[in-house]
Amino acid sequence: WNAEQYRQSVDEIIALAKQCYTREQAELCMTIMRNATFEQVSGITIPSTVTSIDFSLWADMDNLQNVTVDEHNATIKMIDGCLVDTAAGTLELCLAKDGKIPEIAGIQTVEAYAFARCAFTATDLYIPEGVTELKANALAGISAVDDGAQLTVYLPASLRTLGRCPSNLTYNYAGTLQEWNEGVTLQGFGKHDYFYLTTTDVQEPIFIESIQK
C-alpha cells in the first residue's frame, strides 16, 4: 500500500459516486473516505509480498487482536505472538499476553508502539539480552489487564539507545549505574520527560534526569 494506490482508490470511489442516481446515494458513497478508520479492525492478514511495515498502522487499531502472516513471506514472521521483521531484527508488534519477546527471533530493535496492543497478564516485561534499541514510544500504550497493577520493565545490559518512554512504569537495568551513564543514550525525550530507574547496584529508584546531567 502506498500513495499511488491510495490515490487510485480515491479516484475509484469518486467515479462510483458519480454513477449514483441521487444526491443522497452520492453523499453516502463519499462518506467512505471521510469516515474510514481502523477502529473496528480486529485482525489483519499480511501477504507474502510485504517487505516492510509502518509502525503507525497500529495507532488507531484499538480492537486489534490477531495478525496472520503468509507462510511464504521471506522476512515478516509471527513468532510466539510477536510480529517480527527478521531481516532487520525488529520487533514490530507484540500481541503475546505475557509480553514475552521470543529470544529465538534475534530481536535487536523494538519499534515504536510495539506494545500498544498488548494487554498483559503479567506485571513484568522482560526485554531480552541482544536488544540494543528501544525506539521512542516503543512502550507507549502499554497496559496491564488489572489497571491498578504496576508494570516493571527489565532492560538488558545490551541496551545502547532508549527512546522516550512512559513515566508511569518502573525500569530496571541489568547493569550498573556507571554502565548506564556511559553506555545508554536517551533519544526523543522532552525537557519535562522523566522516569525512574534501578540498576544492579542501585536498588532505590533514581530520577533519571538528575543522573543524566
mmCIF file of C-alpha atoms in Angstrom:
data_model
loop_
_atom_site.group_PDB
_atom_site.id
_atom_site.type_symbol
_atom_site.label_atom_id
_atom_site.label_comp_id
_atom_site.label_asym_id
_atom_site.label_seq_id
_atom_site.Cartn_x
_atom_site.Cartn_y
_atom_site.Cartn_z
ATOM 1 C CA TRP A 1 0.000 0.000 0.000
ATOM 2 C CA ASN A 2 1.383 3.376 -0.971
ATOM 3 C CA ALA A 3 0.353 6.896 -2.008
ATOM 4 C CA GLU A 4 -0.257 5.862 -5.619
ATOM 5 C CA GLN A 5 -2.584 3.026 -4.652
ATOM 6 C CA TYR A 6 -4.415 5.284 -2.204
ATOM 7 C CA ARG A 7 -4.958 7.861 -4.943
ATOM 8 C CA GLN A 8 -6.261 5.146 -7.228
ATOM 9 C CA SER A 9 -8.739 4.000 -4.582
ATOM 10 C CA VAL A 10 -9.965 7.562 -4.049
ATOM 11 C CA ASP A 11 -10.465 8.005 -7.799
ATOM 12 C CA GLU A 12 -12.477 4.788 -7.935
ATOM 13 C CA ILE A 13 -14.721 5.921 -5.081
ATOM 14 C CA ILE A 14 -15.318 9.288 -6.759
ATOM 15 C CA ALA A 15 -16.126 7.542 -10.051
ATOM 16 C CA LEU A 16 -18.589 5.338 -8.202
ATOM 17 C CA ALA A 17 -20.211 8.364 -6.567
ATOM 18 C CA LYS A 18 -20.700 9.974 -9.982
ATOM 19 C CA GLN A 19 -22.739 6.958 -11.059
ATOM 20 C CA CYS A 20 -25.237 7.410 -8.228
ATOM 21 C CA TYR A 21 -28.784 8.401 -9.219
ATOM 22 C CA THR A 22 -29.452 10.618 -6.202
ATOM 23 C CA ARG A 23 -27.518 13.106 -4.137
ATOM 24 C CA GLU A 24 -28.146 11.007 -1.033
ATOM 25 C CA GLN A 25 -26.539 7.973 -2.640
ATOM 26 C CA ALA A 26 -23.529 10.011 -3.711
ATOM 27 C CA GLU A 27 -23.075 11.509 -0.245
ATOM 28 C CA LEU A 28 -23.275 8.069 1.339
ATOM 29 C CA CYS A 29 -20.631 6.831 -1.061
ATOM 30 C CA MET A 30 -18.326 9.752 -0.281
ATOM 31 C CA THR A 31 -18.506 9.152 3.482
ATOM 32 C CA ILE A 32 -16.336 6.083 2.899
ATOM 33 C CA MET A 33 -13.369 8.401 2.506
ATOM 34 C CA ARG A 34 -14.322 10.748 5.329
ATOM 35 C CA ASN A 35 -15.131 8.101 7.934
ATOM 36 C CA ALA A 36 -12.654 5.385 7.027
ATOM 37 C CA THR A 37 -10.807 4.323 10.208
ATOM 38 C CA PHE A 38 -9.162 1.231 11.638
ATOM 39 C CA GLU A 39 -11.039 1.369 14.955
ATOM 40 C CA GLN A 40 -13.135 -1.745 14.294
ATOM 41 C CA VAL A 41 -10.347 -3.846 12.804
ATOM 42 C CA SER A 42 -9.877 -6.976 14.914
ATOM 43 C CA GLY A 43 -7.437 -8.820 12.682
ATOM 44 C CA ILE A 44 -5.205 -8.268 9.679
ATOM 45 C CA THR A 45 -3.506 -10.538 7.168
ATOM 46 C CA ILE A 46 -0.083 -9.727 5.756
ATOM 47 C CA PRO A 47 0.617 -11.278 2.336
ATOM 48 C CA SER A 48 3.878 -12.767 1.162
ATOM 49 C CA THR A 49 4.737 -9.674 -0.906
ATOM 50 C CA VAL A 50 5.020 -7.273 2.060
ATOM 51 C CA THR A 51 8.641 -6.476 2.894
ATOM 52 C CA SER A 52 8.280 -3.688 5.480
ATOM 53 C CA ILE A 53 5.702 -2.320 7.925
ATOM 54 C CA ASP A 54 4.936 1.217 9.058
ATOM 55 C CA PHE A 55 4.517 1.211 12.862
ATOM 56 C CA SER A 56 1.842 3.940 12.651
ATOM 57 C CA LEU A 57 -0.503 1.265 11.318
ATOM 58 C CA TRP A 58 -1.297 0.190 14.894
ATOM 59 C CA ALA A 59 -2.076 3.701 16.172
ATOM 60 C CA ASP A 60 -5.843 3.525 15.500
ATOM 61 C CA MET A 61 -6.395 -0.217 15.732
ATOM 62 C CA ASP A 62 -7.854 -0.188 19.236
ATOM 63 C CA ASN A 63 -9.501 -3.596 18.805
ATOM 64 C CA LEU A 64 -6.700 -5.447 17.035
ATOM 65 C CA GLN A 65 -6.447 -8.984 18.413
ATOM 66 C CA ASN A 66 -4.556 -11.033 15.865
ATOM 67 C CA VAL A 67 -2.190 -10.777 12.917
ATOM 68 C CA THR A 68 -1.695 -13.505 10.340
ATOM 69 C CA VAL A 69 1.342 -13.575 8.057
ATOM 70 C CA ASP A 70 1.518 -15.598 4.867
ATOM 71 C CA GLU A 71 3.872 -18.525 5.466
ATOM 72 C CA HIS A 72 5.757 -17.709 2.270
ATOM 73 C CA ASN A 73 6.737 -14.218 3.442
ATOM 74 C CA ALA A 74 10.522 -14.248 3.471
ATOM 75 C CA THR A 75 11.147 -11.683 6.208
ATOM 76 C CA ILE A 76 7.958 -10.775 8.103
ATOM 77 C CA LYS A 77 7.040 -13.501 10.595
ATOM 78 C CA MET A 78 4.715 -14.122 13.535
ATOM 79 C CA ILE A 79 6.817 -15.767 16.244
ATOM 80 C CA ASP A 80 5.138 -16.711 19.536
ATOM 81 C CA GLY A 81 2.611 -13.902 19.277
ATOM 82 C CA CYS A 82 5.128 -11.314 18.088
ATOM 83 C CA LEU A 83 5.283 -9.725 14.652
ATOM 84 C CA VAL A 84 8.934 -9.632 13.656
ATOM 85 C CA ASP A 85 10.913 -8.235 10.756
ATOM 86 C CA THR A 86 13.558 -10.949 10.744
ATOM 87 C CA ALA A 87 15.753 -9.219 8.165
ATOM 88 C CA ALA A 88 16.087 -6.092 10.302
ATOM 89 C CA GLY A 89 15.894 -7.877 13.660
ATOM 90 C CA THR A 90 12.984 -5.644 14.658
ATOM 91 C CA LEU A 91 10.027 -6.360 16.908
ATOM 92 C CA GLU A 92 7.134 -4.644 15.130
ATOM 93 C CA LEU A 93 4.235 -5.662 17.366
ATOM 94 C CA CYS A 94 3.739 -7.793 20.456
ATOM 95 C CA LEU A 95 0.362 -9.468 20.932
ATOM 96 C CA ALA A 96 1.585 -12.066 23.433
ATOM 97 C CA LYS A 97 -0.484 -11.879 26.618
ATOM 98 C CA ASP A 98 2.603 -12.169 28.807
ATOM 99 C CA GLY A 99 4.507 -9.641 26.702
ATOM 100 C CA LYS A 100 7.321 -12.140 26.255
ATOM 101 C CA ILE A 101 9.684 -11.440 23.372
ATOM 102 C CA PRO A 102 10.949 -14.730 21.879
ATOM 103 C CA GLU A 103 14.714 -14.911 22.207
ATOM 104 C CA ILE A 104 14.934 -17.108 19.104
ATOM 105 C CA ALA A 105 13.722 -14.162 16.996
ATOM 106 C CA GLY A 106 17.070 -12.361 17.295
ATOM 107 C CA ILE A 107 15.486 -9.011 18.156
ATOM 108 C CA GLN A 108 17.857 -6.037 18.207
ATOM 109 C CA THR A 109 15.355 -3.181 17.907
ATOM 110 C CA VAL A 110 11.926 -2.660 19.444
ATOM 111 C CA GLU A 111 9.853 -0.449 17.156
ATOM 112 C CA ALA A 112 7.575 2.405 18.243
ATOM 113 C CA TYR A 113 4.171 1.292 19.596
ATOM 114 C CA ALA A 114 5.275 -2.340 19.626
ATOM 115 C CA PHE A 115 3.348 -2.959 22.867
ATOM 116 C CA ALA A 116 0.412 -0.628 22.213
ATOM 117 C CA ARG A 117 -1.992 -3.533 21.604
ATOM 118 C CA CYS A 118 -0.758 -5.864 24.324
ATOM 119 C CA ALA A 119 -2.867 -6.278 27.471
ATOM 120 C CA PHE A 120 -0.569 -8.017 29.944
ATOM 121 C CA THR A 121 -1.487 -10.882 32.201
ATOM 122 C CA ALA A 122 1.867 -10.372 33.960
ATOM 123 C CA THR A 123 3.331 -7.394 35.821
ATOM 124 C CA ASP A 124 6.871 -7.793 34.478
ATOM 125 C CA LEU A 125 8.086 -7.094 30.959
ATOM 126 C CA TYR A 126 11.496 -8.514 30.085
ATOM 127 C CA ILE A 127 13.393 -7.041 27.170
ATOM 128 C CA PRO A 128 15.849 -9.831 26.275
ATOM 129 C CA GLU A 129 19.618 -9.517 26.010
ATOM 130 C CA GLY A 130 20.661 -8.690 22.481
ATOM 131 C CA VAL A 131 18.231 -5.808 22.168
ATOM 132 C CA THR A 132 20.244 -2.625 21.643
ATOM 133 C CA GLU A 133 17.499 -0.088 20.942
ATOM 134 C CA LEU A 134 14.007 0.743 22.168
ATOM 135 C CA LYS A 135 12.713 3.408 19.836
ATOM 136 C CA ALA A 136 10.774 6.438 21.047
ATOM 137 C CA ASN A 137 7.284 5.369 22.146
ATOM 138 C CA ALA A 138 8.167 1.678 21.947
ATOM 139 C CA LEU A 139 6.346 1.275 25.268
ATOM 140 C CA ALA A 140 3.585 3.805 24.546
ATOM 141 C CA GLY A 141 0.089 2.485 25.183
ATOM 142 C CA ILE A 142 1.369 -0.379 27.290
ATOM 143 C CA SER A 143 -1.216 -1.590 29.792
ATOM 144 C CA ALA A 144 -1.999 -4.307 32.304
ATOM 145 C CA VAL A 145 -5.200 -6.320 32.487
ATOM 146 C CA ASP A 146 -5.527 -5.016 36.033
ATOM 147 C CA ASP A 147 -5.499 -1.236 35.645
ATOM 148 C CA GLY A 148 -4.130 -0.872 39.150
ATOM 149 C CA ALA A 149 -1.111 -3.114 38.516
ATOM 150 C CA GLN A 150 2.364 -1.576 38.366
ATOM 151 C CA LEU A 151 4.367 -2.787 35.398
ATOM 152 C CA THR A 152 8.120 -3.227 35.718
ATOM 153 C CA VAL A 153 10.234 -3.155 32.570
ATOM 154 C CA TYR A 154 13.524 -5.056 32.780
ATOM 155 C CA LEU A 155 16.080 -3.528 30.413
ATOM 156 C CA PRO A 156 19.008 -5.643 29.147
ATOM 157 C CA ALA A 157 22.663 -4.821 29.662
ATOM 158 C CA SER A 158 22.988 -4.822 25.860
ATOM 159 C CA LEU A 159 20.791 -1.711 25.591
ATOM 160 C CA ARG A 160 22.503 1.259 23.929
ATOM 161 C CA THR A 161 19.607 3.559 22.975
ATOM 162 C CA LEU A 162 16.416 4.234 24.900
ATOM 163 C CA GLY A 163 13.742 6.314 23.220
ATOM 164 C CA ARG A 164 11.109 8.373 25.019
ATOM 165 C CA CYS A 165 9.166 6.102 27.355
ATOM 166 C CA PRO A 166 6.219 6.377 29.792
ATOM 167 C CA SER A 167 6.992 7.732 33.244
ATOM 168 C CA ASN A 168 4.362 5.599 34.978
ATOM 169 C CA LEU A 169 6.383 2.401 34.624
ATOM 170 C CA THR A 170 9.268 1.106 36.743
ATOM 171 C CA TYR A 171 12.534 0.435 34.898
ATOM 172 C CA ASN A 172 15.252 -1.991 35.980
ATOM 173 C CA TYR A 173 18.559 -2.014 34.094
ATOM 174 C CA ALA A 174 20.677 -5.201 34.081
ATOM 175 C CA GLY A 175 23.910 -3.311 34.608
ATOM 176 C CA THR A 176 25.480 -0.846 37.000
ATOM 177 C CA LEU A 177 24.670 2.832 37.245
ATOM 178 C CA GLN A 178 28.062 3.644 35.757
ATOM 179 C CA GLU A 179 27.421 1.329 32.812
ATOM 180 C CA TRP A 180 24.073 3.029 32.282
ATOM 181 C CA ASN A 181 25.561 6.510 32.289
ATOM 182 C CA GLU A 182 28.438 5.535 29.996
ATOM 183 C CA GLY A 183 26.634 3.180 27.635
ATOM 184 C CA VAL A 184 22.991 4.229 27.199
ATOM 185 C CA THR A 185 21.861 7.202 25.132
ATOM 186 C CA LEU A 186 18.419 8.766 25.559
ATOM 187 C CA GLN A 187 16.568 9.890 22.448
ATOM 188 C CA GLY A 188 13.330 11.773 21.850
ATOM 189 C CA PHE A 189 12.912 12.984 25.425
ATOM 190 C CA GLY A 190 11.483 16.440 26.080
ATOM 191 C CA LYS A 191 12.737 18.722 28.822
ATOM 192 C CA HIS A 192 9.832 17.751 31.085
ATOM 193 C CA ASP A 193 10.054 13.993 30.475
ATOM 194 C CA TYR A 194 11.360 11.730 33.195
ATOM 195 C CA PHE A 195 11.283 8.194 34.553
ATOM 196 C CA TYR A 196 12.669 6.240 37.483
ATOM 197 C CA LEU A 197 15.415 3.654 37.176
ATOM 198 C CA THR A 198 17.037 0.964 39.287
ATOM 199 C CA THR A 199 20.277 -0.827 38.431
ATOM 200 C CA THR A 200 22.211 -3.815 39.769
ATOM 201 C CA ASP A 201 23.982 -1.584 42.293
ATOM 202 C CA VAL A 202 21.231 0.984 42.963
ATOM 203 C CA GLN A 203 18.060 -0.525 44.368
ATOM 204 C CA GLU A 204 16.196 2.670 45.198
ATOM 205 C CA PRO A 205 14.621 4.225 42.065
ATOM 206 C CA ILE A 206 16.593 7.176 40.735
ATOM 207 C CA PHE A 207 15.044 10.167 38.999
ATOM 208 C CA ILE A 208 16.689 9.714 35.630
ATOM 209 C CA GLU A 209 17.021 13.388 34.718
ATOM 210 C CA SER A 210 19.155 14.011 37.791
ATOM 211 C CA ILE A 211 21.784 11.433 36.744
ATOM 212 C CA GLN A 212 21.924 12.358 33.065
ATOM 213 C CA LYS A 213 23.109 15.943 33.662
#
